[in-house]
Amino acid sequence: MHATTPVNVKQLKSELMNHPDKHFVDYSCNGLQYGFDTMVKYDNIKTMECRNNLSARSQKDTVSDLINKELCNGFVYGPFEKLPFDDYRVSPLGVAEGKYSFKKRLILDLSAPHNDTNVSINDLIDKDLCSMTYVKIDDAIRLITKYGKGTKLYGKIPPPRSTCREAATQLPECLRSNVVLNETVKQLWTHAVANTTRSLYNIGISHFVRFLLLNGITYNSHDLPLISEDVLIYFIAHCFKVLKLKHTTIKIYLCGIRHAYLKSGYHNPLETPHGEFLPRLTLILKSVKRIQGSQTRTRLPITFPILQEICLRMRRGVFDKYIDCLIETTCIVAFFAFLRCGEFTVMNVDKFDPLTSLCISDIILKTDYAILRLKESKTDPFRKGIDIKLFKIDNSICPFWL
């Protein structure tokens, strides 16, 4: 059996390379990699199986779920068809509940049996070699007194965990293994934003992941790292200075990061735990906008004379007859129906979807007009569909006579 730990021991060794206590570094890293010495000094203890505590006996399903979770993570082994040891001790299990989170966890009572002639596991451990003490406020006061005025104390505060994230990890097995519902949820997430928006979000996430890796922020590829407001601020600086991106593009990339974290069950990284926008992040974004100024791109319209020139050029022949007719028809329909580019074009063939893209069947011909059925558009995000009427006009450039 090998020790199992979520800690990246190789990375930890690298981070502790300059630590003054080399013995502590070797002890910690070797213990995480190969297992720690239990410090039990007696090997002739009597085999004994203790009865589980009442909190475990009264919550059998909870105990089973918690044990299965430990098994899945590789923190415990079993069940065994044959006992791996001749002499062994089974300490009682119990269930404890968090005071504020109400999250249940397993506890192993290594001090059992109590008030018994048989010694417990804790009794077998040398108290001089193994003991645990808590840092007291007196210790902090002593350090401040020692180092004088201006002393700073630093303590790592765990980042707030999303209740959604905790709820997601507590899904019962029947839901996690439900193929139909899993595919449905995946499909719903796919349609949470428009295709073009999702493409921009994916580009933003790619830049963000590359930024993290370039700056030594490593994480499990199957999960997203916990990030702070400072990391996001430096990412904005990276987009502004290195990638030369506009303020509007940076905002879209941040929205992509938000979407990815929400999808993974995390708290919105752009907000405080109280639902307020991160104040420093907002100021940095305003600073980028102020430096770049309001640069409105001039968009020149395709007027009717320009459309007429395009159509006449296509009729004289540019490509083959089919392509020329296709381009002319597209330009005329887009002009008279006031279509956006994304409403009648796709980026490539793979992006064509008959459920959302324009098809021949979306055109209905009447006596003196045609009906163009738009399945979706920017102004119709819920895909109710819009009918656009293209009337017959007395002109060589007519949307009806094509």
Short mmCIF file of C-alpha atoms in Angstrom, two decimals:
data_model
loop_
_atom_site.label_atom_id
_atom_site.label_comp_id
_atom_site.label_asym_id
_atom_site.label_seq_id
_atom_site.Cartn_x
_atom_site.Cartn_y
_atom_site.Cartn_z
CA MET A 1 0.00 0.00 0.00
CA HIS A 2 1.16 3.53 -0.78
CA ALA A 3 0.31 6.74 1.00
CA THR A 4 -2.38 8.80 -0.72
CA THR A 5 -2.50 12.59 -0.47
CA PRO A 6 -4.00 15.43 -2.55
CA VAL A 7 -0.84 17.46 -1.79
CA ASN A 8 1.59 17.88 -4.70
CA VAL A 9 4.70 16.75 -2.80
CA LYS A 10 7.08 17.65 -5.63
CA GLN A 11 5.72 21.20 -5.78
CA LEU A 12 5.82 21.45 -1.97
CA LYS A 13 9.51 20.48 -1.94
CA SER A 14 10.21 23.17 -4.50
CA GLU A 15 8.33 25.81 -2.46
CA LEU A 16 10.22 24.83 0.73
CA MET A 17 13.64 24.77 -0.94
CA ASN A 18 14.91 27.74 1.09
CA HIS A 19 13.26 26.74 4.37
CA PRO A 20 15.79 27.00 7.24
CA ASP A 21 14.75 23.70 8.87
CA LYS A 22 15.77 21.00 6.36
CA HIS A 23 14.87 18.22 8.79
CA PHE A 24 11.31 19.51 9.04
CA VAL A 25 11.03 19.69 5.24
CA ASP A 26 12.31 16.12 4.77
CA TYR A 27 10.08 14.79 7.54
CA SER A 28 6.95 16.49 6.16
CA CYS A 29 7.51 15.62 2.50
CA ASN A 30 8.57 12.02 3.13
CA GLY A 31 5.61 11.57 5.47
CA LEU A 32 3.16 12.86 2.88
CA GLN A 33 4.72 10.72 0.15
CA TYR A 34 5.38 7.45 2.02
CA GLY A 35 3.33 7.77 5.22
CA PHE A 36 4.09 9.06 8.72
CA ASP A 37 5.33 6.99 11.63
CA THR A 38 2.39 6.28 13.97
CA MET A 39 4.77 6.37 16.96
CA VAL A 40 3.05 3.31 18.47
CA LYS A 41 5.77 1.64 20.56
CA TYR A 42 3.96 -1.57 21.50
CA ASP A 43 3.43 -4.45 19.14
CA ASN A 44 1.93 -7.06 21.44
CA ILE A 45 -1.47 -5.48 22.01
CA LYS A 46 -4.54 -7.62 22.33
CA THR A 47 -6.94 -7.85 19.38
CA MET A 48 -10.09 -5.92 20.19
CA GLU A 49 -13.14 -4.57 18.33
CA CYS A 50 -14.88 -1.62 19.97
CA ARG A 51 -18.54 -0.85 19.41
CA ASN A 52 -19.28 2.29 17.36
CA ASN A 53 -20.50 5.37 19.19
CA LEU A 54 -24.23 6.07 19.38
CA SER A 55 -23.91 8.95 16.88
CA ALA A 56 -22.68 6.44 14.27
CA ARG A 57 -25.08 3.64 15.16
CA SER A 58 -28.07 5.98 14.80
CA GLN A 59 -26.93 7.37 11.41
CA LYS A 60 -25.92 4.28 9.44
CA ASP A 61 -26.63 5.79 6.01
CA THR A 62 -24.55 8.87 6.81
CA VAL A 63 -21.65 6.70 7.98
CA SER A 64 -21.84 4.59 4.80
CA ASP A 65 -21.83 7.70 2.58
CA LEU A 66 -18.87 9.23 4.43
CA ILE A 67 -16.86 5.99 4.27
CA ASN A 68 -17.59 5.61 0.55
CA LYS A 69 -16.38 9.16 0.03
CA GLU A 70 -13.11 8.33 1.82
CA LEU A 71 -12.76 5.19 -0.32
CA CYS A 72 -13.33 7.12 -3.55
CA ASN A 73 -10.66 9.65 -2.58
CA GLY A 74 -8.22 6.84 -1.78
CA PHE A 75 -7.85 7.89 1.87
CA VAL A 76 -8.85 4.45 3.21
CA TYR A 77 -8.69 0.88 1.85
CA GLY A 78 -11.27 -1.86 1.86
CA PRO A 79 -13.50 -3.67 2.26
CA PHE A 80 -11.26 -6.71 2.82
CA GLU A 81 -12.30 -10.27 2.12
CA LYS A 82 -9.61 -11.39 4.55
CA LEU A 83 -8.24 -9.40 7.48
CA PRO A 84 -4.78 -8.04 6.56
CA PHE A 85 -3.42 -8.36 10.13
CA ASP A 86 -3.38 -11.11 12.73
CA ASP A 87 -3.46 -8.65 15.61
CA TYR A 88 -5.49 -5.50 15.22
CA ARG A 89 -7.59 -2.91 17.00
CA VAL A 90 -10.91 -1.51 15.75
CA SER A 91 -11.61 1.89 17.29
CA PRO A 92 -15.20 3.15 17.39
CA LEU A 93 -16.58 5.51 14.75
CA GLY A 94 -18.66 8.56 15.52
CA VAL A 95 -20.39 11.34 13.57
CA ALA A 96 -19.76 15.00 14.37
CA GLU A 97 -21.64 17.98 12.93
CA GLY A 98 -20.12 21.39 12.18
CA LYS A 99 -21.28 24.13 14.52
CA TYR A 100 -21.97 26.64 11.75
CA SER A 101 -21.84 24.66 8.49
CA PHE A 102 -23.84 21.71 9.91
CA LYS A 103 -21.66 19.53 7.69
CA LYS A 104 -21.27 16.00 9.04
CA ARG A 105 -17.91 14.26 9.28
CA LEU A 106 -16.53 10.99 10.60
CA ILE A 107 -14.50 10.88 13.79
CA LEU A 108 -12.38 7.97 15.00
CA ASP A 109 -12.24 7.64 18.78
CA LEU A 110 -8.63 6.55 19.35
CA SER A 111 -9.03 7.03 23.11
CA ALA A 112 -11.47 4.09 23.37
CA PRO A 113 -11.98 1.97 25.34
CA HIS A 114 -12.48 4.39 28.19
CA ASN A 115 -11.99 3.33 31.81
CA ASP A 116 -10.98 -0.15 30.74
CA THR A 117 -8.11 -2.49 31.50
CA ASN A 118 -7.33 -2.62 27.78
CA VAL A 119 -5.20 0.27 26.57
CA SER A 120 -6.36 2.57 23.76
CA ILE A 121 -4.36 3.56 20.68
CA ASN A 122 -3.65 6.96 22.21
CA ASP A 123 -2.30 5.24 25.32
CA LEU A 124 0.28 3.50 23.15
CA ILE A 125 1.72 6.77 21.80
CA ASP A 126 4.54 8.48 23.69
CA LYS A 127 3.18 11.84 24.89
CA ASP A 128 6.68 13.34 25.04
CA LEU A 129 7.28 12.61 21.36
CA CYS A 130 3.79 13.34 20.11
CA SER A 131 1.73 16.18 21.52
CA MET A 132 -0.46 18.92 20.13
CA THR A 133 -0.69 22.45 21.44
CA TYR A 134 -2.75 25.40 20.24
CA VAL A 135 -1.38 28.88 19.66
CA LYS A 136 -2.78 31.24 22.29
CA ILE A 137 -3.34 34.98 22.22
CA ASP A 138 -0.60 35.23 24.86
CA ASP A 139 1.88 33.88 22.31
CA ALA A 140 0.91 36.63 19.86
CA ILE A 141 1.26 39.31 22.57
CA ARG A 142 4.68 37.93 23.50
CA LEU A 143 5.87 38.19 19.88
CA ILE A 144 4.55 41.74 19.49
CA THR A 145 6.29 42.76 22.73
CA LYS A 146 9.52 41.14 21.54
CA TYR A 147 9.66 42.75 18.08
CA GLY A 148 8.17 46.12 19.05
CA LYS A 149 5.98 48.73 17.40
CA GLY A 150 4.96 48.17 13.80
CA THR A 151 4.93 44.39 14.09
CA LYS A 152 2.62 42.69 11.63
CA LEU A 153 0.99 39.34 12.21
CA TYR A 154 -0.06 37.32 9.19
CA GLY A 155 -2.55 34.50 9.20
CA LYS A 156 -4.03 32.61 6.28
CA ILE A 157 -7.80 32.87 6.23
CA PRO A 158 -9.42 30.07 4.22
CA PRO A 159 -11.28 31.40 1.18
CA PRO A 160 -15.07 31.36 1.51
CA ARG A 161 -16.60 28.18 0.16
CA SER A 162 -19.70 28.26 -1.93
CA THR A 163 -22.74 26.59 -0.43
CA CYS A 164 -23.59 25.58 -3.99
CA ARG A 165 -20.22 23.85 -4.25
CA GLU A 166 -20.83 21.94 -1.01
CA ALA A 167 -24.31 20.99 -2.12
CA ALA A 168 -22.97 19.73 -5.45
CA THR A 169 -20.46 17.44 -3.77
CA GLN A 170 -23.22 16.00 -1.60
CA LEU A 171 -25.29 14.77 -4.53
CA PRO A 172 -26.54 11.24 -3.86
CA GLU A 173 -25.09 8.47 -5.97
CA CYS A 174 -28.38 7.90 -7.80
CA LEU A 175 -28.20 11.45 -9.24
CA ARG A 176 -24.49 11.33 -10.04
CA SER A 177 -25.01 8.11 -12.01
CA ASN A 178 -28.20 9.23 -13.80
CA VAL A 179 -27.04 9.43 -17.43
CA VAL A 180 -30.23 11.08 -18.74
CA LEU A 181 -30.27 13.88 -16.16
CA ASN A 182 -26.52 14.42 -16.46
CA GLU A 183 -26.83 14.91 -20.21
CA THR A 184 -29.85 17.19 -19.70
CA VAL A 185 -27.97 19.38 -17.22
CA LYS A 186 -25.02 19.53 -19.62
CA GLN A 187 -27.36 20.57 -22.44
CA LEU A 188 -28.96 23.27 -20.28
CA TRP A 189 -25.54 24.70 -19.43
CA THR A 190 -24.73 24.73 -23.15
CA HIS A 191 -27.78 26.88 -23.88
CA ALA A 192 -27.30 29.19 -20.89
CA VAL A 193 -25.53 31.67 -23.18
CA ALA A 194 -25.54 32.25 -26.94
CA ASN A 195 -23.04 30.40 -29.14
CA THR A 196 -21.07 33.53 -29.99
CA THR A 197 -20.93 34.55 -26.33
CA ARG A 198 -19.78 31.07 -25.32
CA SER A 199 -16.99 31.22 -27.92
CA LEU A 200 -15.75 34.51 -26.45
CA TYR A 201 -15.99 33.07 -22.94
CA ASN A 202 -13.87 30.07 -23.99
CA ILE A 203 -11.21 32.37 -25.44
CA GLY A 204 -11.17 34.36 -22.19
CA ILE A 205 -10.81 31.20 -20.10
CA SER A 206 -7.94 30.02 -22.32
CA HIS A 207 -6.09 33.31 -21.77
CA PHE A 208 -6.79 33.13 -18.03
CA VAL A 209 -5.51 29.55 -17.69
CA ARG A 210 -2.37 30.44 -19.67
CA PHE A 211 -1.85 33.48 -17.42
CA LEU A 212 -2.12 31.30 -14.28
CA LEU A 213 0.36 28.71 -15.57
CA LEU A 214 2.86 31.34 -16.72
CA ASN A 215 2.83 32.83 -13.23
CA GLY A 216 3.27 29.57 -11.32
CA ILE A 217 -0.33 29.07 -10.23
CA THR A 218 -0.84 25.33 -10.67
CA TYR A 219 -3.99 23.37 -10.03
CA ASN A 220 -5.79 20.14 -10.80
CA SER A 221 -6.72 20.09 -14.49
CA HIS A 222 -10.14 18.67 -13.58
CA ASP A 223 -10.98 21.60 -11.32
CA LEU A 224 -10.61 25.38 -11.15
CA PRO A 225 -8.21 27.08 -8.72
CA LEU A 226 -9.43 29.29 -5.90
CA ILE A 227 -8.51 32.83 -6.94
CA SER A 228 -8.35 36.13 -5.12
CA GLU A 229 -9.19 39.67 -6.16
CA ASP A 230 -5.47 40.36 -6.59
CA VAL A 231 -5.10 37.54 -9.13
CA LEU A 232 -7.98 39.00 -11.16
CA ILE A 233 -6.46 42.49 -10.96
CA TYR A 234 -3.15 41.20 -12.30
CA PHE A 235 -5.00 39.34 -15.05
CA ILE A 236 -6.61 42.63 -16.10
CA ALA A 237 -3.14 44.22 -16.14
CA HIS A 238 -1.92 41.30 -18.29
CA CYS A 239 -4.78 41.76 -20.76
CA PHE A 240 -4.21 45.52 -20.91
CA LYS A 241 -0.39 45.60 -21.17
CA VAL A 242 0.58 42.27 -22.77
CA LEU A 243 -2.44 41.25 -24.84
CA LYS A 244 -3.31 44.88 -25.76
CA LEU A 245 -7.03 44.23 -25.28
CA LYS A 246 -9.78 46.82 -25.08
CA HIS A 247 -11.77 47.49 -21.94
CA THR A 248 -14.88 45.87 -23.42
CA THR A 249 -13.01 42.67 -24.33
CA ILE A 250 -11.49 42.42 -20.85
CA LYS A 251 -14.98 42.70 -19.33
CA ILE A 252 -16.20 39.85 -21.55
CA TYR A 253 -13.25 37.69 -20.46
CA LEU A 254 -14.07 38.38 -16.80
CA CYS A 255 -17.67 37.36 -17.48
CA GLY A 256 -16.30 34.15 -19.01
CA ILE A 257 -14.34 33.45 -15.82
CA ARG A 258 -17.47 34.11 -13.77
CA HIS A 259 -19.51 31.73 -15.95
CA ALA A 260 -16.88 28.97 -15.66
CA TYR A 261 -16.73 29.21 -11.85
CA LEU A 262 -20.50 29.27 -11.45
CA LYS A 263 -20.80 26.25 -13.74
CA SER A 264 -18.28 24.39 -11.57
CA GLY A 265 -20.30 25.17 -8.45
CA TYR A 266 -18.07 27.90 -7.01
CA HIS A 267 -18.98 31.29 -5.61
CA ASN A 268 -18.96 34.14 -8.14
CA PRO A 269 -15.27 35.21 -8.13
CA LEU A 270 -16.20 38.76 -9.19
CA GLU A 271 -18.24 39.35 -6.03
CA THR A 272 -17.69 39.34 -2.30
CA PRO A 273 -19.40 36.65 -0.19
CA HIS A 274 -22.09 39.30 0.48
CA GLY A 275 -22.93 39.66 -3.22
CA GLU A 276 -21.19 43.01 -3.76
CA PHE A 277 -18.83 43.73 -6.67
CA LEU A 278 -15.14 43.56 -5.77
CA PRO A 279 -14.31 47.25 -5.15
CA ARG A 280 -10.65 47.26 -6.22
CA LEU A 281 -11.39 45.21 -9.33
CA THR A 282 -14.07 47.72 -10.35
CA LEU A 283 -11.64 50.64 -9.93
CA ILE A 284 -8.95 48.90 -12.01
CA LEU A 285 -11.45 48.30 -14.83
CA LYS A 286 -12.48 51.97 -14.72
CA SER A 287 -8.80 52.91 -14.88
CA VAL A 288 -8.32 50.84 -18.07
CA LYS A 289 -11.38 52.49 -19.61
CA ARG A 290 -10.14 55.97 -18.67
CA ILE A 291 -6.68 55.35 -20.15
CA GLN A 292 -8.03 53.95 -23.42
CA GLY A 293 -10.77 56.55 -23.72
CA SER A 294 -14.00 56.11 -25.63
CA GLN A 295 -12.92 54.93 -29.07
CA THR A 296 -16.07 54.35 -31.08
CA ARG A 297 -15.42 52.41 -34.27
CA THR A 298 -17.03 54.04 -37.29
CA ARG A 299 -19.38 51.62 -39.02
CA LEU A 300 -20.27 52.69 -42.52
CA PRO A 301 -23.63 51.43 -43.79
CA ILE A 302 -24.22 49.54 -47.03
CA THR A 303 -26.49 52.01 -48.79
CA PHE A 304 -28.78 51.13 -51.69
CA PRO A 305 -26.35 52.46 -54.36
CA ILE A 306 -23.60 50.26 -52.87
CA LEU A 307 -25.95 47.25 -52.82
CA GLN A 308 -26.85 47.95 -56.45
CA GLU A 309 -23.17 47.98 -57.45
CA ILE A 310 -22.59 44.66 -55.64
CA CYS A 311 -25.54 43.00 -57.40
CA LEU A 312 -24.58 44.30 -60.86
CA ARG A 313 -21.02 43.05 -60.35
CA MET A 314 -22.29 39.59 -59.35
CA ARG A 315 -24.55 39.48 -62.42
CA ARG A 316 -21.58 40.17 -64.70
CA GLY A 317 -19.86 37.14 -63.17
CA VAL A 318 -17.17 36.82 -60.51
CA PHE A 319 -17.20 33.17 -59.43
CA ASP A 320 -19.50 30.52 -60.89
CA LYS A 321 -23.23 31.07 -61.46
CA TYR A 322 -24.30 29.39 -58.21
CA ILE A 323 -21.89 31.33 -55.96
CA ASP A 324 -22.67 34.63 -57.71
CA CYS A 325 -26.43 34.08 -57.29
CA LEU A 326 -25.93 33.00 -53.67
CA ILE A 327 -23.94 36.13 -52.74
CA GLU A 328 -26.41 38.44 -54.52
CA THR A 329 -29.41 36.80 -52.81
CA THR A 330 -27.72 36.96 -49.41
CA CYS A 331 -26.87 40.65 -49.78
CA ILE A 332 -30.38 41.61 -50.94
CA VAL A 333 -32.20 39.64 -48.22
CA ALA A 334 -29.86 40.91 -45.50
CA PHE A 335 -30.33 44.50 -46.72
CA PHE A 336 -34.15 44.53 -46.87
CA ALA A 337 -34.62 42.39 -43.73
CA PHE A 338 -32.09 44.43 -41.70
CA LEU A 339 -30.29 41.24 -40.66
CA ARG A 340 -27.22 41.06 -38.46
CA CYS A 341 -24.30 39.00 -39.75
CA GLY A 342 -24.82 36.30 -37.14
CA GLU A 343 -28.44 35.85 -38.26
CA PHE A 344 -27.67 34.61 -41.76
CA THR A 345 -24.05 33.37 -41.60
CA VAL A 346 -22.02 30.78 -39.64
CA MET A 347 -18.29 30.78 -38.87
CA ASN A 348 -17.75 27.42 -40.63
CA VAL A 349 -19.67 24.37 -41.81
CA ASP A 350 -19.26 22.62 -38.45
CA LYS A 351 -21.12 25.48 -36.75
CA PHE A 352 -24.24 25.06 -38.91
CA ASP A 353 -27.21 23.92 -36.83
CA PRO A 354 -30.57 23.42 -38.59
CA LEU A 355 -32.33 24.14 -35.30
CA THR A 356 -31.00 27.71 -35.18
CA SER A 357 -29.46 28.53 -38.58
CA LEU A 358 -31.38 29.74 -41.64
CA CYS A 359 -32.67 27.00 -43.96
CA ILE A 360 -34.61 26.93 -47.25
CA SER A 361 -37.63 25.75 -45.27
CA ASP A 362 -37.60 29.06 -43.36
CA ILE A 363 -38.83 30.92 -46.47
CA ILE A 364 -42.55 30.98 -47.28
CA LEU A 365 -43.65 32.54 -50.59
CA LYS A 366 -46.95 34.40 -50.82
CA THR A 367 -48.58 36.25 -53.73
CA ASP A 368 -46.76 39.56 -53.42
CA TYR A 369 -44.38 39.02 -50.53
CA ALA A 370 -42.17 36.41 -48.87
CA ILE A 371 -41.94 35.51 -45.19
CA LEU A 372 -38.50 34.91 -43.72
CA ARG A 373 -38.61 32.98 -40.44
CA LEU A 374 -35.75 33.80 -38.05
CA LYS A 375 -35.44 31.00 -35.48
CA GLU A 376 -33.24 33.08 -33.18
CA SER A 377 -31.66 36.50 -33.04
CA LYS A 378 -29.93 38.86 -30.65
CA THR A 379 -33.29 40.48 -29.82
CA ASP A 380 -34.98 37.08 -29.44
CA PRO A 381 -32.79 35.21 -26.91
CA PHE A 382 -35.57 32.77 -25.94
CA ARG A 383 -36.02 31.61 -29.56
CA LYS A 384 -39.69 32.38 -29.94
CA GLY A 385 -39.03 33.08 -33.60
CA ILE A 386 -39.65 36.18 -35.70
CA ASP A 387 -41.41 36.48 -39.07
CA ILE A 388 -39.98 39.13 -41.42
CA LYS A 389 -42.01 40.10 -44.49
CA LEU A 390 -40.13 40.94 -47.69
CA PHE A 391 -42.47 42.70 -50.13
CA LYS A 392 -42.32 42.83 -53.92
CA ILE A 393 -41.02 46.18 -55.23
CA ASP A 394 -40.80 47.62 -58.73
CA ASN A 395 -37.01 47.58 -59.02
CA SER A 396 -34.28 45.37 -60.46
CA ILE A 397 -33.03 44.90 -56.90
CA CYS A 398 -36.05 43.17 -55.34
CA PRO A 399 -36.09 40.77 -52.36
CA PHE A 400 -39.07 38.90 -53.82
CA TRP A 401 -37.86 38.37 -57.41
CA LEU A 402 -34.53 36.66 -56.85
#
